[in-house]
Amino acid sequence: AQSVTQPDIHITVSEGASLELRCNYSYGATPYLFWYVQSPGQGLQLLLKYFSGDTLVQGIKGFEAEFKRSQSSFNLRKPSVHWSDAAEYFCAVGARTFGNEKLTFGTGTRLTIIP
Amino acid sequence: EPEVTQTPSHQVTQMGQEVILRCVPISNHLYFYWYRQILGQKVEFLVSFYNNEISEKSEIFDDQFSVERPDGSNFTLKIRSTKLEDSAMYFCARQGRTNYGYTFGSGTRLTVV
């Protein structure tokens, strides 16, 4: 069964500083990998996704993530955070089962931005 | 990408009552999903729906839950007799024929009192 671990429950970063959110997955083959962001009381917005090809994936809002098969990781990065980036971030893995690509989510990392 | 619309955005219901949550995806999308997020917890898969049939369901999706696509466009999740622990945000998601990712709806917050 697939699973996702986000080891950091809460991260606090100064505005303008760099950010890295960790994600480790467990899956028997090459997975689909996703990062979603959720503001309080809001829905899930897709930041980026990895399916194949280049292991460095660019997303919206200046985010990027790197798939490292050897480490089973898909860490999210941003070189300079903005106060508007404060939110909950979820990593998810999707099974490569045609017609049924259910997602398994991690427990999330809450990002706080300080001035 | 087109949005997925969920109605209502917030519903309060008494324990034991039936609720129907609605999702309006784009008609040419084939695969639909419901997920649940209890407050402060992670998002959990409930059920996937393909070609008007359930293709997979989680252990959360017991006999109290059902899904339908009654008119070819709306996609509904019904909870027959709500319990306090059903209070959560419920997300609908759709997946297109060529889109290997999801688009989630904005969610319905269900509060059972």
mmCIF file of C-alpha atoms in Angstrom:
data_model
loop_
_atom_site.group_PDB
_atom_site.id
_atom_site.type_symbol
_atom_site.label_atom_id
_atom_site.label_comp_id
_atom_site.label_asym_id
_atom_site.label_seq_id
_atom_site.Cartn_x
_atom_site.Cartn_y
_atom_site.Cartn_z
ATOM 1 C CA ALA A 1 0.000 0.000 0.000
ATOM 2 C CA GLN A 2 1.175 3.499 -0.732
ATOM 3 C CA SER A 3 1.934 5.964 2.043
ATOM 4 C CA VAL A 4 3.319 9.448 2.539
ATOM 5 C CA THR A 5 5.287 10.884 5.427
ATOM 6 C CA GLN A 6 5.655 14.570 6.076
ATOM 7 C CA PRO A 7 7.995 14.669 9.059
ATOM 8 C CA ASP A 8 7.556 18.359 9.859
ATOM 9 C CA ILE A 9 4.213 19.224 11.413
ATOM 10 C CA HIS A 10 4.925 22.940 11.668
ATOM 11 C CA ILE A 11 7.629 25.119 10.144
ATOM 12 C CA THR A 12 8.245 28.806 10.791
ATOM 13 C CA VAL A 13 10.222 30.822 8.255
ATOM 14 C CA SER A 14 11.081 34.497 7.979
ATOM 15 C CA GLU A 15 9.704 36.359 5.011
ATOM 16 C CA GLY A 16 12.266 36.342 2.222
ATOM 17 C CA ALA A 17 14.036 33.261 3.510
ATOM 18 C CA SER A 18 14.248 29.998 1.602
ATOM 19 C CA LEU A 19 11.948 27.093 2.297
ATOM 20 C CA GLU A 20 12.121 23.336 2.028
ATOM 21 C CA LEU A 21 9.249 21.066 3.019
ATOM 22 C CA ARG A 22 10.037 17.381 3.260
ATOM 23 C CA CYS A 23 8.029 14.524 1.834
ATOM 24 C CA ASN A 24 8.873 10.831 1.771
ATOM 25 C CA TYR A 25 6.710 8.247 0.085
ATOM 26 C CA SER A 26 6.339 4.523 -0.040
ATOM 27 C CA TYR A 27 5.190 2.909 -3.258
ATOM 28 C CA GLY A 28 6.197 -0.199 -5.158
ATOM 29 C CA ALA A 29 6.970 1.495 -8.447
ATOM 30 C CA THR A 30 7.418 4.997 -9.795
ATOM 31 C CA PRO A 31 4.541 6.960 -8.360
ATOM 32 C CA TYR A 32 2.630 10.024 -9.311
ATOM 33 C CA LEU A 33 3.568 12.736 -6.802
ATOM 34 C CA PHE A 34 1.770 15.936 -5.950
ATOM 35 C CA TRP A 35 1.997 18.942 -3.693
ATOM 36 C CA TYR A 36 -1.176 20.765 -2.689
ATOM 37 C CA VAL A 37 -1.634 23.925 -0.649
ATOM 38 C CA GLN A 38 -4.609 24.702 1.545
ATOM 39 C CA SER A 39 -5.408 28.035 3.152
ATOM 40 C CA PRO A 40 -7.577 27.950 6.301
ATOM 41 C CA GLY A 41 -11.122 26.889 5.507
ATOM 42 C CA GLN A 42 -10.357 26.626 1.820
ATOM 43 C CA GLY A 43 -9.999 23.885 -0.753
ATOM 44 C CA LEU A 44 -6.923 22.198 -2.133
ATOM 45 C CA GLN A 45 -4.883 23.951 -4.774
ATOM 46 C CA LEU A 46 -2.414 22.000 -6.855
ATOM 47 C CA LEU A 47 1.089 23.469 -6.696
ATOM 48 C CA LEU A 48 2.877 20.947 -8.899
ATOM 49 C CA LYS A 49 2.977 17.322 -9.933
ATOM 50 C CA TYR A 50 5.469 14.738 -11.093
ATOM 51 C CA PHE A 51 4.695 11.877 -13.469
ATOM 52 C CA SER A 52 7.863 11.165 -15.402
ATOM 53 C CA GLY A 53 10.795 12.825 -17.098
ATOM 54 C CA ASP A 54 12.714 15.666 -15.542
ATOM 55 C CA THR A 55 12.967 15.066 -11.816
ATOM 56 C CA LEU A 56 12.922 18.788 -11.029
ATOM 57 C CA VAL A 57 9.391 20.026 -11.390
ATOM 58 C CA GLN A 58 8.338 23.645 -11.547
ATOM 59 C CA GLY A 59 5.005 24.712 -10.139
ATOM 60 C CA ILE A 60 2.923 27.776 -9.515
ATOM 61 C CA LYS A 61 3.775 30.624 -7.136
ATOM 62 C CA GLY A 62 7.509 30.052 -7.561
ATOM 63 C CA PHE A 63 7.551 26.580 -6.014
ATOM 64 C CA GLU A 64 9.565 23.644 -7.269
ATOM 65 C CA ALA A 65 10.041 20.060 -6.149
ATOM 66 C CA GLU A 66 12.630 17.417 -6.841
ATOM 67 C CA PHE A 67 11.886 13.722 -7.167
ATOM 68 C CA LYS A 68 14.704 11.593 -5.779
ATOM 69 C CA ARG A 69 14.027 7.928 -6.359
ATOM 70 C CA SER A 70 16.995 6.757 -4.286
ATOM 71 C CA GLN A 71 15.663 8.614 -1.253
ATOM 72 C CA SER A 72 11.953 8.096 -1.970
ATOM 73 C CA SER A 73 11.554 11.816 -1.528
ATOM 74 C CA PHE A 74 9.736 14.663 -3.200
ATOM 75 C CA ASN A 75 10.708 17.785 -1.277
ATOM 76 C CA LEU A 76 9.102 21.130 -1.996
ATOM 77 C CA ARG A 77 11.261 24.236 -2.223
ATOM 78 C CA LYS A 78 10.941 27.947 -2.679
ATOM 79 C CA PRO A 79 13.922 30.319 -2.753
ATOM 80 C CA SER A 80 12.181 33.260 -1.094
ATOM 81 C CA VAL A 81 8.884 32.982 0.757
ATOM 82 C CA HIS A 82 6.204 35.639 0.900
ATOM 83 C CA TRP A 83 3.736 36.254 3.736
ATOM 84 C CA SER A 84 0.974 34.949 1.452
ATOM 85 C CA ASP A 85 2.639 31.520 1.422
ATOM 86 C CA ALA A 86 1.452 30.867 4.964
ATOM 87 C CA ALA A 87 -0.812 27.827 4.666
ATOM 88 C CA GLU A 88 -0.982 24.064 5.083
ATOM 89 C CA TYR A 89 0.971 22.034 2.548
ATOM 90 C CA PHE A 90 0.125 18.462 1.645
ATOM 91 C CA CYS A 91 2.219 15.974 -0.250
ATOM 92 C CA ALA A 92 0.327 13.177 -1.980
ATOM 93 C CA VAL A 93 1.158 10.016 -3.875
ATOM 94 C CA GLY A 94 -1.028 8.545 -6.573
ATOM 95 C CA ALA A 95 -1.133 4.936 -7.659
ATOM 96 C CA ARG A 96 -0.459 4.258 -11.301
ATOM 97 C CA THR A 97 -3.593 2.208 -11.719
ATOM 98 C CA PHE A 98 -5.391 3.140 -14.893
ATOM 99 C CA GLY A 99 -8.770 4.614 -14.200
ATOM 100 C CA ASN A 100 -8.376 4.727 -10.468
ATOM 101 C CA GLU A 101 -5.614 6.988 -9.356
ATOM 102 C CA LYS A 102 -6.671 7.589 -5.807
ATOM 103 C CA LEU A 103 -4.389 9.839 -3.826
ATOM 104 C CA THR A 104 -2.864 9.127 -0.466
ATOM 105 C CA PHE A 105 -2.042 12.279 1.449
ATOM 106 C CA GLY A 106 0.499 13.048 4.092
ATOM 107 C CA THR A 107 -0.533 14.643 7.350
ATOM 108 C CA GLY A 108 0.513 18.061 6.151
ATOM 109 C CA THR A 109 3.006 20.749 7.160
ATOM 110 C CA ARG A 110 1.744 24.037 8.489
ATOM 111 C CA LEU A 111 3.876 26.934 7.318
ATOM 112 C CA THR A 112 4.030 30.120 9.345
ATOM 113 C CA ILE A 113 5.757 33.203 7.951
ATOM 114 C CA ILE A 114 7.192 35.791 10.321
ATOM 115 C CA PRO A 115 8.111 39.364 9.286
ATOM 116 C CA GLU B 1 -8.409 24.416 -15.711
ATOM 117 C CA PRO B 2 -12.158 24.558 -15.158
ATOM 118 C CA GLU B 3 -13.337 24.638 -11.599
ATOM 119 C CA VAL B 4 -15.310 21.922 -9.869
ATOM 120 C CA THR B 5 -18.312 23.353 -8.088
ATOM 121 C CA GLN B 6 -19.548 21.895 -4.819
ATOM 122 C CA THR B 7 -22.787 22.727 -3.099
ATOM 123 C CA PRO B 8 -23.542 23.652 -0.435
ATOM 124 C CA SER B 9 -20.378 25.227 0.865
ATOM 125 C CA HIS B 10 -21.484 24.634 4.436
ATOM 126 C CA GLN B 11 -24.222 22.418 5.818
ATOM 127 C CA VAL B 12 -25.329 21.923 9.373
ATOM 128 C CA THR B 13 -27.454 18.888 10.123
ATOM 129 C CA GLN B 14 -28.776 17.050 13.112
ATOM 130 C CA MET B 15 -27.406 13.661 13.995
ATOM 131 C CA GLY B 16 -29.379 10.903 12.311
ATOM 132 C CA GLN B 17 -30.466 13.038 9.381
ATOM 133 C CA GLU B 18 -29.655 12.321 5.756
ATOM 134 C CA VAL B 19 -27.474 14.714 3.812
ATOM 135 C CA ILE B 20 -26.646 14.954 0.137
ATOM 136 C CA LEU B 21 -23.517 16.726 -0.990
ATOM 137 C CA ARG B 22 -23.340 17.775 -4.612
ATOM 138 C CA CYS B 23 -20.534 18.196 -7.070
ATOM 139 C CA VAL B 24 -20.767 19.555 -10.596
ATOM 140 C CA PRO B 25 -17.770 18.495 -12.623
ATOM 141 C CA ILE B 26 -17.339 19.015 -16.354
ATOM 142 C CA SER B 27 -19.270 16.391 -18.259
ATOM 143 C CA ASN B 28 -16.387 14.990 -20.266
ATOM 144 C CA HIS B 29 -14.487 13.926 -17.215
ATOM 145 C CA LEU B 30 -14.592 10.234 -16.582
ATOM 146 C CA TYR B 31 -13.292 9.678 -13.094
ATOM 147 C CA PHE B 32 -14.685 11.204 -9.971
ATOM 148 C CA TYR B 33 -13.646 10.965 -6.387
ATOM 149 C CA TRP B 34 -14.786 11.941 -2.917
ATOM 150 C CA TYR B 35 -12.332 12.726 -0.150
ATOM 151 C CA ARG B 36 -12.865 13.736 3.448
ATOM 152 C CA GLN B 37 -10.831 15.899 5.789
ATOM 153 C CA ILE B 38 -11.692 15.932 9.467
ATOM 154 C CA LEU B 39 -10.713 19.233 11.031
ATOM 155 C CA GLY B 40 -6.980 19.388 11.624
ATOM 156 C CA GLN B 41 -6.321 16.037 10.013
ATOM 157 C CA LYS B 42 -5.158 14.788 6.641
ATOM 158 C CA VAL B 43 -7.237 14.334 3.549
ATOM 159 C CA GLU B 44 -8.590 10.779 3.231
ATOM 160 C CA PHE B 45 -9.849 8.923 0.192
ATOM 161 C CA LEU B 46 -13.475 7.805 0.369
ATOM 162 C CA VAL B 47 -14.522 6.496 -3.008
ATOM 163 C CA SER B 48 -13.766 6.556 -6.712
ATOM 164 C CA PHE B 49 -16.444 6.439 -9.387
ATOM 165 C CA TYR B 50 -16.024 5.504 -13.014
ATOM 166 C CA ASN B 51 -18.559 4.879 -15.729
ATOM 167 C CA ASN B 52 -21.417 5.193 -13.262
ATOM 168 C CA GLU B 53 -20.019 2.589 -10.924
ATOM 169 C CA ILE B 54 -17.895 2.580 -7.817
ATOM 170 C CA SER B 55 -14.417 1.418 -8.765
ATOM 171 C CA GLU B 56 -12.884 1.516 -5.304
ATOM 172 C CA LYS B 57 -13.926 2.506 -1.815
ATOM 173 C CA SER B 58 -12.105 2.863 1.454
ATOM 174 C CA GLU B 59 -13.023 1.292 4.762
ATOM 175 C CA ILE B 60 -14.462 4.644 5.788
ATOM 176 C CA PHE B 61 -17.066 4.315 3.037
ATOM 177 C CA ASP B 62 -19.474 2.034 4.860
ATOM 178 C CA ASP B 63 -23.157 1.291 4.230
ATOM 179 C CA GLN B 64 -24.124 4.769 5.406
ATOM 180 C CA PHE B 65 -22.489 6.273 2.340
ATOM 181 C CA SER B 66 -23.545 6.122 -1.291
ATOM 182 C CA VAL B 67 -22.620 7.920 -4.486
ATOM 183 C CA GLU B 68 -24.591 8.598 -7.622
ATOM 184 C CA ARG B 69 -24.427 10.509 -10.837
ATOM 185 C CA PRO B 70 -28.175 10.896 -11.218
ATOM 186 C CA ASP B 71 -28.431 13.142 -14.249
ATOM 187 C CA GLY B 72 -25.156 12.731 -16.063
ATOM 188 C CA SER B 73 -23.608 15.878 -14.688
ATOM 189 C CA ASN B 74 -24.119 16.182 -10.942
ATOM 190 C CA PHE B 75 -22.173 13.794 -8.761
ATOM 191 C CA THR B 76 -23.565 13.261 -5.289
ATOM 192 C CA LEU B 77 -22.428 11.823 -1.987
ATOM 193 C CA LYS B 78 -25.222 10.763 0.344
ATOM 194 C CA ILE B 79 -24.864 10.019 4.019
ATOM 195 C CA ARG B 80 -28.003 8.238 5.173
ATOM 196 C CA SER B 81 -27.879 8.734 8.919
ATOM 197 C CA THR B 82 -25.236 11.213 9.956
ATOM 198 C CA LYS B 83 -23.107 10.771 13.032
ATOM 199 C CA LEU B 84 -21.134 13.359 14.943
ATOM 200 C CA GLU B 85 -17.906 11.913 13.571
ATOM 201 C CA ASP B 86 -19.075 12.612 10.019
ATOM 202 C CA SER B 87 -18.350 16.283 10.643
ATOM 203 C CA ALA B 88 -15.638 17.136 8.167
ATOM 204 C CA MET B 89 -14.812 18.914 4.946
ATOM 205 C CA TYR B 90 -15.814 16.816 1.959
ATOM 206 C CA PHE B 91 -14.015 17.325 -1.328
ATOM 207 C CA CYS B 92 -15.089 16.197 -4.736
ATOM 208 C CA ALA B 93 -12.412 15.720 -7.384
ATOM 209 C CA ARG B 94 -12.458 15.004 -11.067
ATOM 210 C CA GLN B 95 -9.912 13.576 -13.409
ATOM 211 C CA GLY B 96 -10.058 14.030 -17.129
ATOM 212 C CA ARG B 97 -9.316 11.605 -19.904
ATOM 213 C CA THR B 98 -5.936 13.132 -20.603
ATOM 214 C CA ASN B 99 -5.255 14.898 -17.361
ATOM 215 C CA TYR B 100 -3.171 12.822 -15.055
ATOM 216 C CA GLY B 101 -3.834 15.124 -12.185
ATOM 217 C CA TYR B 102 -6.818 16.054 -10.144
ATOM 218 C CA THR B 103 -8.898 19.142 -9.793
ATOM 219 C CA PHE B 104 -10.536 19.428 -6.401
ATOM 220 C CA GLY B 105 -13.691 21.294 -5.635
ATOM 221 C CA SER B 106 -13.729 23.973 -2.973
ATOM 222 C CA GLY B 107 -15.327 21.562 -0.527
ATOM 223 C CA THR B 108 -18.448 21.261 1.583
ATOM 224 C CA ARG B 109 -18.056 21.717 5.300
ATOM 225 C CA LEU B 110 -20.473 19.358 7.026
ATOM 226 C CA THR B 111 -21.263 19.969 10.669
ATOM 227 C CA VAL B 112 -23.303 17.341 12.500
ATOM 228 C CA VAL B 113 -24.849 18.505 15.761
#
